[in-house]
Amino acid sequence: MAITLPDLPFKKNALAPHISEQTLDFHYGKHHNAYVTNINKLIEGTDLAGKDLESIIKSTAGNASKAGIFNNAAQVWNHTFYWNCIKPGGGGAPSGAIAGKIDSDLGGYDKFAEQFKNAGITQFGSGWAWLVSNKGKLEITKTLNADTPLAHGLKPLLTMDVWEHAYYLDYQNRRPDYLSAFIENLINWDFVNSQLA
Ligand code: MN
């Protein structure tokens, strides 16, 4: 059972003008696809072949001799999760259970938005900003390169890719503008609620 590239949960032109079809052609069609190709090559013929992504990530995390496998597996998982975290007409304040959790654990939506954006701005170089559940309590965190909260015992609820390939075609060096567009116009809170449940 090979690791596969899942279909995008929206049309490639559906996120414009916040994320363009051209960005998705590269980000999904080239970058995400390459991580899928790489992980399948790396695990072929090993005891990890046939394992699911989460098992591969957890069994190789922190093992320097398995860094290539971890990085490609985590990038496949992170990207699939990222596509699910966004939708056309999303963003803004949430409804459902996550709204109450953000109020009680993070001080409300405005503070969430400020802290989540700040996590993306302050991630030096490539990486990811996250909303996670740490034993039931919401936290905002960030990871470097391919690293993922799955490798640290945390439950991911929402992520924002801050690698330059996620925004450079649309925003060039203006990472904060991409982060604002993501938070205000793209977050799929229905998916976040489904992960919280
Ligand atoms: Mn990416």
mmCIF file of C-alpha atoms and ligand atoms in Angstrom:
data_model
loop_
_atom_site.group_PDB
_atom_site.id
_atom_site.type_symbol
_atom_site.label_atom_id
_atom_site.label_comp_id
_atom_site.label_asym_id
_atom_site.label_seq_id
_atom_site.Cartn_x
_atom_site.Cartn_y
_atom_site.Cartn_z
ATOM 1 C CA MET A 1 0.000 0.000 0.000
ATOM 2 C CA ALA A 2 1.771 3.088 -1.240
ATOM 3 C CA ILE A 3 1.417 6.551 0.270
ATOM 4 C CA THR A 4 -0.780 8.539 -2.125
ATOM 5 C CA LEU A 5 -1.376 12.188 -3.002
ATOM 6 C CA PRO A 6 -4.982 12.905 -1.954
ATOM 7 C CA ASP A 7 -7.246 15.076 -4.081
ATOM 8 C CA LEU A 8 -7.507 18.709 -3.026
ATOM 9 C CA PRO A 9 -10.789 19.326 -1.132
ATOM 10 C CA PHE A 10 -11.509 22.376 -3.355
ATOM 11 C CA LYS A 11 -10.956 23.464 -6.970
ATOM 12 C CA LYS A 12 -7.523 24.898 -7.726
ATOM 13 C CA ASN A 13 -8.980 28.303 -8.609
ATOM 14 C CA ALA A 14 -11.371 28.430 -5.644
ATOM 15 C CA LEU A 15 -9.088 30.140 -3.127
ATOM 16 C CA ALA A 16 -8.196 33.136 -5.312
ATOM 17 C CA PRO A 17 -7.311 35.912 -4.739
ATOM 18 C CA HIS A 18 -5.952 34.774 -1.349
ATOM 19 C CA ILE A 19 -4.105 31.754 -2.772
ATOM 20 C CA SER A 20 -3.848 31.582 -6.561
ATOM 21 C CA GLU A 21 -4.252 28.614 -8.871
ATOM 22 C CA GLN A 22 -0.609 29.084 -9.839
ATOM 23 C CA THR A 23 0.494 28.710 -6.219
ATOM 24 C CA LEU A 24 -1.570 25.511 -5.927
ATOM 25 C CA ASP A 25 -0.102 24.175 -9.189
ATOM 26 C CA PHE A 26 3.331 24.389 -7.589
ATOM 27 C CA HIS A 27 2.546 23.860 -3.897
ATOM 28 C CA TYR A 28 0.227 20.877 -4.371
ATOM 29 C CA GLY A 29 1.196 19.666 -7.836
ATOM 30 C CA LYS A 30 4.975 19.924 -7.411
ATOM 31 C CA HIS A 31 5.988 20.233 -3.729
ATOM 32 C CA HIS A 32 3.386 18.009 -2.041
ATOM 33 C CA ASN A 33 3.567 15.545 -4.928
ATOM 34 C CA ALA A 34 7.371 15.367 -4.627
ATOM 35 C CA TYR A 35 7.161 14.517 -0.911
ATOM 36 C CA VAL A 36 4.792 11.647 -1.799
ATOM 37 C CA THR A 37 7.162 10.356 -4.496
ATOM 38 C CA ASN A 38 10.147 10.663 -2.135
ATOM 39 C CA ILE A 39 8.590 8.865 0.829
ATOM 40 C CA ASN A 40 7.502 5.944 -1.328
ATOM 41 C CA LYS A 41 11.036 5.587 -2.710
ATOM 42 C CA LEU A 42 12.590 5.859 0.761
ATOM 43 C CA ILE A 43 10.430 3.194 2.410
ATOM 44 C CA GLU A 44 10.328 0.755 -0.519
ATOM 45 C CA GLY A 45 11.696 -2.605 0.597
ATOM 46 C CA THR A 46 12.069 -1.524 4.255
ATOM 47 C CA ASP A 47 10.051 -2.494 7.316
ATOM 48 C CA LEU A 48 8.198 0.827 6.985
ATOM 49 C CA ALA A 49 6.673 -0.112 3.619
ATOM 50 C CA GLY A 50 2.929 -0.581 4.031
ATOM 51 C CA LYS A 51 2.812 1.416 7.272
ATOM 52 C CA ASP A 52 0.551 4.472 7.500
ATOM 53 C CA LEU A 53 2.007 7.972 7.622
ATOM 54 C CA GLU A 54 1.397 8.559 11.325
ATOM 55 C CA SER A 55 3.204 5.338 12.209
ATOM 56 C CA ILE A 56 6.135 6.267 9.972
ATOM 57 C CA ILE A 57 6.318 9.763 11.502
ATOM 58 C CA LYS A 58 6.161 8.548 15.097
ATOM 59 C CA SER A 59 8.651 5.720 14.588
ATOM 60 C CA THR A 60 11.299 7.916 12.919
ATOM 61 C CA ALA A 61 10.923 11.173 14.933
ATOM 62 C CA GLY A 62 14.157 12.221 16.612
ATOM 63 C CA ASN A 63 16.231 9.559 14.823
ATOM 64 C CA ALA A 64 18.955 11.392 12.885
ATOM 65 C CA SER A 65 19.656 8.363 10.695
ATOM 66 C CA LYS A 66 15.985 8.389 9.580
ATOM 67 C CA ALA A 67 15.726 12.166 9.033
ATOM 68 C CA GLY A 68 15.035 11.834 5.304
ATOM 69 C CA ILE A 69 12.145 9.458 5.916
ATOM 70 C CA PHE A 70 10.766 11.569 8.767
ATOM 71 C CA ASN A 71 10.993 14.811 6.778
ATOM 72 C CA ASN A 72 9.194 13.476 3.716
ATOM 73 C CA ALA A 73 6.545 11.575 5.694
ATOM 74 C CA ALA A 74 5.849 14.574 7.923
ATOM 75 C CA GLN A 75 5.661 16.910 4.932
ATOM 76 C CA VAL A 76 3.099 14.640 3.239
ATOM 77 C CA TRP A 77 1.008 14.529 6.422
ATOM 78 C CA ASN A 78 1.364 18.273 7.159
ATOM 79 C CA HIS A 79 0.334 19.254 3.623
ATOM 80 C CA THR A 80 -2.707 16.978 3.501
ATOM 81 C CA PHE A 81 -3.741 18.425 6.866
ATOM 82 C CA TYR A 82 -3.111 21.995 5.603
ATOM 83 C CA TRP A 83 -5.390 21.561 2.570
ATOM 84 C CA ASN A 84 -8.154 20.387 4.881
ATOM 85 C CA CYS A 85 -7.639 23.436 7.096
ATOM 86 C CA ILE A 86 -8.614 25.877 4.327
ATOM 87 C CA LYS A 87 -11.672 26.468 2.161
ATOM 88 C CA PRO A 88 -13.180 29.170 -0.039
ATOM 89 C CA GLY A 89 -15.120 31.670 2.051
ATOM 90 C CA GLY A 90 -13.547 30.536 5.308
ATOM 91 C CA GLY A 91 -11.789 32.424 8.066
ATOM 92 C CA GLY A 92 -12.921 34.945 10.605
ATOM 93 C CA ALA A 93 -14.333 34.076 13.994
ATOM 94 C CA PRO A 94 -15.348 30.411 14.412
ATOM 95 C CA SER A 95 -18.578 28.850 15.556
ATOM 96 C CA GLY A 96 -19.147 25.517 17.240
ATOM 97 C CA ALA A 97 -17.162 23.949 20.062
ATOM 98 C CA ILE A 98 -13.846 25.468 18.973
ATOM 99 C CA ALA A 99 -15.231 28.978 19.586
ATOM 100 C CA GLY A 100 -15.840 28.247 23.269
ATOM 101 C CA LYS A 101 -12.445 26.551 23.640
ATOM 102 C CA ILE A 102 -10.694 29.544 22.081
ATOM 103 C CA ASP A 103 -12.540 31.823 24.520
ATOM 104 C CA SER A 104 -11.670 29.741 27.580
ATOM 105 C CA ASP A 105 -8.120 28.662 26.699
ATOM 106 C CA LEU A 106 -6.758 31.514 24.578
ATOM 107 C CA GLY A 107 -8.710 34.583 25.688
ATOM 108 C CA GLY A 108 -10.964 34.908 22.666
ATOM 109 C CA TYR A 109 -10.781 35.025 18.885
ATOM 110 C CA ASP A 110 -8.908 38.330 18.634
ATOM 111 C CA LYS A 111 -6.126 37.040 20.874
ATOM 112 C CA PHE A 112 -6.070 33.752 18.962
ATOM 113 C CA ALA A 113 -5.729 35.605 15.649
ATOM 114 C CA GLU A 114 -2.931 37.802 16.998
ATOM 115 C CA GLN A 115 -0.996 34.907 18.527
ATOM 116 C CA PHE A 116 -1.486 32.575 15.555
ATOM 117 C CA LYS A 117 -0.311 35.247 13.116
ATOM 118 C CA ASN A 118 2.629 36.022 15.380
ATOM 119 C CA ALA A 119 3.630 32.342 15.429
ATOM 120 C CA GLY A 120 3.755 32.448 11.627
ATOM 121 C CA ILE A 121 5.674 35.708 11.509
ATOM 122 C CA THR A 122 8.262 34.617 14.069
ATOM 123 C CA GLN A 123 8.933 31.160 12.609
ATOM 124 C CA PHE A 124 12.436 31.899 11.321
ATOM 125 C CA GLY A 125 12.910 30.312 7.904
ATOM 126 C CA SER A 126 10.620 27.477 6.844
ATOM 127 C CA GLY A 127 8.017 25.817 9.014
ATOM 128 C CA TRP A 128 4.462 25.736 10.255
ATOM 129 C CA ALA A 129 2.214 27.571 12.731
ATOM 130 C CA TRP A 130 -0.236 25.366 14.643
ATOM 131 C CA LEU A 131 -3.272 25.353 16.867
ATOM 132 C CA VAL A 132 -2.995 22.152 18.908
ATOM 133 C CA SER A 133 -4.652 20.416 21.803
ATOM 134 C CA ASN A 134 -2.215 19.590 24.590
ATOM 135 C CA LYS A 135 -4.089 17.054 26.727
ATOM 136 C CA GLY A 136 -7.332 18.908 26.041
ATOM 137 C CA LYS A 137 -6.059 22.477 26.358
ATOM 138 C CA LEU A 138 -5.577 24.643 23.279
ATOM 139 C CA GLU A 139 -2.105 25.988 22.560
ATOM 140 C CA ILE A 140 -0.519 27.880 19.684
ATOM 141 C CA THR A 141 2.863 26.601 18.595
ATOM 142 C CA LYS A 142 5.203 26.504 15.612
ATOM 143 C CA THR A 143 7.532 23.914 14.108
ATOM 144 C CA LEU A 144 10.676 24.152 11.981
ATOM 145 C CA ASN A 145 10.908 22.721 8.467
ATOM 146 C CA ALA A 146 8.978 19.403 8.330
ATOM 147 C CA ASP A 147 8.517 18.979 12.073
ATOM 148 C CA THR A 148 4.980 18.294 13.226
ATOM 149 C CA PRO A 149 3.128 18.289 16.578
ATOM 150 C CA LEU A 150 2.316 14.609 15.931
ATOM 151 C CA ALA A 151 5.949 13.871 16.804
ATOM 152 C CA HIS A 152 5.605 15.632 20.158
ATOM 153 C CA GLY A 153 2.479 14.101 21.641
ATOM 154 C CA LEU A 154 0.253 17.012 20.644
ATOM 155 C CA LYS A 155 -3.022 16.823 18.694
ATOM 156 C CA PRO A 156 -2.993 19.140 15.642
ATOM 157 C CA LEU A 157 -6.216 21.090 15.079
ATOM 158 C CA LEU A 158 -5.164 23.741 12.534
ATOM 159 C CA THR A 159 -2.007 24.572 10.623
ATOM 160 C CA MET A 160 -0.648 27.359 8.461
ATOM 161 C CA ASP A 161 2.248 26.566 6.102
ATOM 162 C CA VAL A 162 4.812 29.378 6.295
ATOM 163 C CA TRP A 163 7.367 27.942 3.864
ATOM 164 C CA GLU A 164 8.052 30.498 1.133
ATOM 165 C CA HIS A 165 6.570 28.084 -1.459
ATOM 166 C CA ALA A 166 3.181 28.599 0.260
ATOM 167 C CA TYR A 167 3.006 32.323 -0.464
ATOM 168 C CA TYR A 168 5.883 33.678 -2.525
ATOM 169 C CA LEU A 169 4.140 33.666 -5.924
ATOM 170 C CA ASP A 170 1.186 35.602 -4.488
ATOM 171 C CA TYR A 171 2.771 37.748 -1.770
ATOM 172 C CA GLN A 172 6.545 37.720 -2.473
ATOM 173 C CA ASN A 173 8.267 38.692 0.790
ATOM 174 C CA ARG A 174 5.042 39.856 2.485
ATOM 175 C CA ARG A 175 4.529 36.822 4.709
ATOM 176 C CA PRO A 176 2.347 38.787 7.179
ATOM 177 C CA ASP A 177 -0.121 39.633 4.378
ATOM 178 C CA TYR A 178 -0.467 35.927 3.506
ATOM 179 C CA LEU A 179 -0.994 35.108 7.186
ATOM 180 C CA SER A 180 -3.718 37.758 7.506
ATOM 181 C CA ALA A 181 -5.483 36.489 4.377
ATOM 182 C CA PHE A 182 -5.269 32.928 5.714
ATOM 183 C CA ILE A 183 -6.778 33.857 9.087
ATOM 184 C CA GLU A 184 -9.431 36.238 7.789
ATOM 185 C CA ASN A 185 -10.520 34.395 4.609
ATOM 186 C CA LEU A 186 -9.442 30.762 4.476
ATOM 187 C CA ILE A 187 -9.575 28.849 7.783
ATOM 188 C CA ASN A 188 -11.998 25.917 7.569
ATOM 189 C CA TRP A 189 -13.413 25.989 11.102
ATOM 190 C CA ASP A 190 -15.718 23.053 10.299
ATOM 191 C CA PHE A 191 -12.617 20.924 9.833
ATOM 192 C CA VAL A 192 -11.029 22.306 13.025
ATOM 193 C CA ASN A 193 -14.211 21.425 14.930
ATOM 194 C CA SER A 194 -14.108 17.912 13.454
ATOM 195 C CA GLN A 195 -10.549 17.469 14.737
ATOM 196 C CA LEU A 196 -11.493 18.773 18.178
ATOM 197 C CA ALA A 197 -14.397 16.330 18.490
HETATM 198 MN MN MN B 1 4.186 23.634 1.808
#
